CSV table of C-alpha atoms in Angstrom, one decimal:
chain,number,residue,atom,x,y,z
A,1,MET,CA,130.8,105.7,99.6
A,2,THR,CA,129.5,107.5,97.0
A,3,GLN,CA,127.5,106.3,93.7
A,4,THR,CA,128.9,106.9,90.1
A,5,PHE,CA,126.7,106.9,87.0
A,6,ASP,CA,128.5,106.2,83.6
A,7,ALA,CA,127.3,106.8,79.7
A,8,ASP,CA,125.2,102.9,79.6
A,9,PHE,CA,123.4,104.9,82.7
A,10,LEU,CA,122.4,108.5,80.8
A,11,VAL,CA,121.9,106.2,77.1
A,12,ARG,CA,119.0,104.7,79.8
A,13,TRP,CA,117.6,107.6,81.3
A,14,LEU,CA,117.6,109.3,78.0
A,15,ALA,CA,116.1,106.0,76.7
A,16,ALA,CA,113.2,105.7,79.3
A,17,VAL,CA,112.0,108.9,78.6
A,18,ALA,CA,111.6,107.9,75.3
A,19,GLU,CA,109.4,105.2,76.5
A,20,ALA,CA,107.3,107.7,78.9
A,21,VAL,CA,107.0,110.5,76.5
A,22,ASP,CA,105.1,108.3,73.5
A,23,ARG,CA,103.4,106.6,76.1
A,24,GLU,CA,102.0,110.1,77.5
A,25,ALA,CA,102.0,111.9,74.2
A,26,ASP,CA,98.4,111.8,73.3
A,27,ARG,CA,97.9,113.3,77.0
A,28,LEU,CA,101.0,116.2,76.0
A,29,THR,CA,99.4,116.9,73.4
A,30,GLU,CA,95.3,117.5,74.5
A,31,LEU,CA,97.2,119.6,77.6
A,32,ASP,CA,99.0,121.1,74.9
A,33,SER,CA,95.4,122.0,73.0
A,34,ALA,CA,93.7,124.2,75.8
A,35,ILE,CA,96.6,126.4,75.6
A,36,GLY,CA,99.2,125.5,72.9
A,37,ASP,CA,99.4,124.8,69.2
A,38,ALA,CA,98.6,121.2,69.8
A,39,ASP,CA,102.4,119.4,69.4
A,40,HIS,CA,103.8,119.2,72.1
A,41,GLY,CA,103.4,115.4,73.0
A,42,ALA,CA,104.0,114.5,68.6
A,43,ASN,CA,107.1,116.6,68.4
A,44,LEU,CA,108.3,115.8,71.9
A,45,LYS,CA,107.6,111.9,71.1
A,46,ARG,CA,109.5,112.1,68.0
A,47,GLY,CA,112.8,113.9,68.8
A,48,PHE,CA,113.4,111.7,71.7
A,49,ALA,CA,112.8,109.1,69.7
A,50,ALA,CA,115.2,109.9,67.2
A,51,VAL,CA,117.4,110.5,70.2
A,52,THR,CA,116.7,107.0,71.4
A,53,GLU,CA,118.2,105.9,67.5
A,54,THR,CA,120.5,108.1,67.1
A,55,LEU,CA,122.9,106.5,71.1
A,56,ALA,CA,121.8,102.9,70.1
A,57,LYS,CA,123.9,103.0,66.3
A,58,ASP,CA,127.0,104.7,67.9
A,59,PRO,CA,127.1,105.1,72.0
A,60,PRO,CA,129.2,107.9,73.1
A,61,ALA,CA,131.5,107.2,76.0
A,62,THR,CA,130.8,109.0,78.4
A,63,PRO,CA,128.1,111.4,80.0
A,64,GLY,CA,128.6,114.0,79.1
A,65,ALA,CA,128.8,113.2,75.7
A,66,VAL,CA,125.4,111.2,75.4
A,67,LEU,CA,123.6,114.3,76.5
A,68,ALA,CA,125.7,116.6,74.2
A,69,THR,CA,124.5,114.2,71.4
A,70,ALA,CA,121.2,113.6,72.3
A,71,GLY,CA,120.7,117.7,72.4
A,72,ARG,CA,122.2,118.4,69.6
A,73,GLN,CA,119.6,115.6,68.3
A,74,LEU,CA,116.6,116.8,69.5
A,75,ILE,CA,117.4,120.6,67.8
A,76,SER,CA,117.5,119.0,64.4
A,77,THR,CA,115.0,116.8,64.8
A,78,VAL,CA,111.5,118.8,67.2
A,79,GLY,CA,110.3,122.4,65.4
A,80,GLY,CA,108.6,124.0,67.4
A,81,ALA,CA,109.4,125.7,70.7
A,82,SER,CA,110.1,122.0,72.4
A,83,GLY,CA,113.4,121.2,70.1
A,84,PRO,CA,115.1,124.4,71.2
A,85,LEU,CA,114.6,123.9,75.0
A,86,TYR,CA,114.8,120.7,75.7
A,87,GLY,CA,118.0,120.4,73.2
A,88,THR,CA,120.0,123.5,74.9
A,89,LEU,CA,119.4,121.9,78.6
A,90,LEU,CA,120.6,118.5,77.8
A,91,ARG,CA,123.2,119.8,75.5
A,92,ARG,CA,124.7,122.3,77.8
A,93,THR,CA,124.0,119.7,80.7
A,94,GLY,CA,126.7,117.4,78.8
A,95,LYS,CA,129.1,120.1,78.4
A,96,THR,CA,129.3,121.2,81.8
A,97,LEU,CA,129.5,117.6,82.8
A,98,GLY,CA,132.7,117.5,80.5
A,99,ASP,CA,134.7,114.2,79.6
A,100,ASP,CA,134.7,112.6,82.6
A,101,GLU,CA,134.2,108.4,82.1
A,102,ARG,CA,131.5,108.4,85.2
A,103,VAL,CA,129.7,111.3,87.1
A,104,THR,CA,127.7,111.2,90.6
A,105,ARG,CA,124.1,112.3,91.4
A,106,GLU,CA,125.5,115.7,92.5
A,107,GLN,CA,127.5,116.5,89.4
A,108,LEU,CA,125.0,115.5,87.6
A,109,ALA,CA,122.9,117.6,89.2
A,110,GLU,CA,125.2,120.6,89.1
A,111,ALA,CA,125.4,120.2,85.0
A,112,LEU,CA,121.8,119.9,84.7
A,113,GLY,CA,121.9,123.4,87.3
A,114,SER,CA,123.3,125.8,84.2
A,115,GLY,CA,121.1,123.1,81.3
A,116,VAL,CA,118.4,125.1,83.4
A,117,ALA,CA,120.2,128.0,83.3
A,118,ALA,CA,120.8,128.0,79.7
A,119,VAL,CA,117.0,127.0,79.0
A,120,SER,CA,115.8,130.1,81.3
A,121,GLN,CA,117.8,132.5,79.0
A,122,LEU,CA,116.7,131.0,75.8
A,123,GLY,CA,113.4,131.4,76.3
A,124,GLY,CA,113.2,134.5,78.6
A,125,ALA,CA,111.0,132.2,81.6
A,126,GLN,CA,112.0,132.2,84.9
A,127,VAL,CA,109.4,130.1,87.6
A,128,GLY,CA,106.2,130.9,88.1
A,129,ASP,CA,106.4,132.0,84.2
A,130,LYS,CA,104.2,129.0,84.0
A,131,THR,CA,107.0,127.2,81.8
A,132,MET,CA,108.7,123.5,82.1
A,133,LEU,CA,111.0,125.6,84.5
A,134,ASP,CA,108.0,125.9,86.7
A,135,ALA,CA,109.5,122.1,87.4
A,136,LEU,CA,113.1,121.8,86.0
A,137,VAL,CA,113.8,124.5,88.2
A,138,PRO,CA,113.1,122.8,91.5
A,139,ALA,CA,113.7,119.8,90.6
A,140,VAL,CA,117.2,119.7,89.5
A,141,GLU,CA,117.5,121.7,93.5
A,142,ALA,CA,116.1,118.3,94.9
A,143,LEU,CA,118.3,116.6,92.8
A,144,ARG,CA,120.9,117.3,95.1
A,145,ASP,CA,118.9,115.6,97.9
A,146,SER,CA,117.7,112.7,95.7
A,147,PHE,CA,116.5,110.9,92.0
A,148,GLY,CA,112.9,110.3,94.0
A,149,ALA,CA,113.4,114.0,95.8
A,150,ALA,CA,113.8,115.5,92.4
A,151,ARG,CA,110.9,113.6,90.9
A,152,THR,CA,108.6,114.8,93.3
A,153,ALA,CA,109.8,118.0,92.9
A,154,ALA,CA,109.1,118.0,89.2
A,155,GLU,CA,105.7,116.3,89.3
A,156,GLU,CA,104.4,119.2,92.1
A,157,GLY,CA,106.1,121.7,90.2
A,158,ALA,CA,103.4,120.7,86.9
A,159,LEU,CA,101.1,121.0,89.1
A,160,ALA,CA,101.5,123.5,90.4
A,161,THR,CA,101.5,125.4,87.3
A,162,VAL,CA,97.7,124.7,86.4
A,163,PRO,CA,96.6,128.2,88.7
A,164,LEU,CA,98.9,130.1,87.3
A,165,ARG,CA,98.9,133.0,84.5
A,166,ALA,CA,101.3,131.8,81.7
A,167,ARG,CA,103.8,134.8,81.1
A,168,LYS,CA,106.0,133.1,78.7
A,169,GLY,CA,105.5,131.2,74.8
A,170,ARG,CA,102.5,131.2,72.6
A,171,ALA,CA,100.0,130.1,76.2
A,172,SER,CA,100.9,133.9,77.2
A,173,TYR,CA,98.5,134.6,74.5
A,174,LEU,CA,95.4,134.0,76.3
A,175,GLY,CA,95.9,136.0,79.0
A,176,GLU,CA,93.5,134.8,82.3
A,177,ARG,CA,92.1,132.0,79.7
A,178,SER,CA,95.3,130.1,80.9
A,179,VAL,CA,94.7,130.0,84.1
A,180,GLY,CA,93.5,126.7,85.2
A,181,HIS,CA,95.3,124.6,82.7
A,182,GLN,CA,98.6,122.6,83.3
A,183,ASP,CA,101.5,123.5,81.3
A,184,PRO,CA,102.3,120.5,79.0
A,185,GLY,CA,106.5,121.6,79.0
A,186,ALA,CA,106.1,121.7,82.8
A,187,THR,CA,104.6,118.4,82.9
A,188,SER,CA,106.8,116.8,80.1
A,189,SER,CA,109.3,117.5,82.4
A,190,ALA,CA,108.3,116.1,84.6
A,191,LEU,CA,108.7,112.3,82.8
A,192,LEU,CA,112.8,113.0,82.3
A,193,PHE,CA,112.4,113.3,86.4
A,194,ALA,CA,110.0,110.4,86.6
A,195,ALA,CA,112.1,108.8,84.1
A,196,LEU,CA,115.1,109.2,86.2
A,197,ASP,CA,114.4,107.5,88.9
A,198,GLU,CA,113.2,105.2,87.6
A,199,ILE,CA,116.1,104.6,86.1
A,200,ALA,CA,118.5,104.7,89.3
A,201,ARG,CA,115.9,102.3,91.0
A,202,THR,CA,116.8,99.1,89.2
A,203,GLY,CA,120.3,99.1,90.1
A,204,THR,CA,121.1,98.0,87.0
A,205,PRO,CA,124.7,97.8,85.2
A,206,GLY,CA,125.6,102.0,84.7
A,207,THR,CA,126.0,102.5,88.5
A,208,LYS,CA,128.9,101.9,91.3
A,209,ALA,CA,129.2,102.9,94.6
A,210,ALA,CA,133.1,104.0,95.0
A,211,SER,CA,135.2,105.2,97.8
C-alpha cells in the first residue's frame, strides 16, 4: 500500500514551516549576521507568513498548485536572495507535480529534486559551496527513503557547512573568515524538512493509503 498526500497536507506543511521560521527567526538572523546581511530570519518570517495567509484565503486544489502559489508569493514578498531562491524551489516543485490531486512521497521527492536543480542553476552553486544546497540535496535524496531520513540528512547537511569556506553569495566575500560559521540558508532549509517530517508523523487529514 502506497501512502498519498493531498493539497491540504502541503498547506499544513507550509504552515508548519512558517511556524518554525517564526520560532527560529532570531537564530537565522544571528547566523546571517556573521556571514551575510543579517536579514535572513526577518525576510523568511515575512515571506512564509504571507504564504500562509494567501493559502488560507484561497486554498489551491492540488499539491502542485499549493507549492506553485507559495513560490510565487515568496518571490513577490521576500527581498534579497532568499525570496527568489526559495520561491524558485517551491514553484518549480509545484510545476513538476502538475495537476495530480494526490502525490506519493516518491513523487514529491522527484519534484523537489527538480526544484533543487532550478535553485542550483539560479544561484550557480553546488554542494560544498556553503549554501542551502548543502542541506537540500542530501535531504531530497533521503526523502526517497522516508520523511525522517530527509529531516536527518538536511540537519546534518546544515551542520556540515560550519567548516566550509563560502564560494557563493555574500558570504564568499569573506574568504577564510566564512569558515567556522553555519550557513543560514542551509539552516532554514533544514527547517523545511523538519516541518515536513512533523506533519507526516501526525497522521491527520491529508494522507491516505492506497492499494
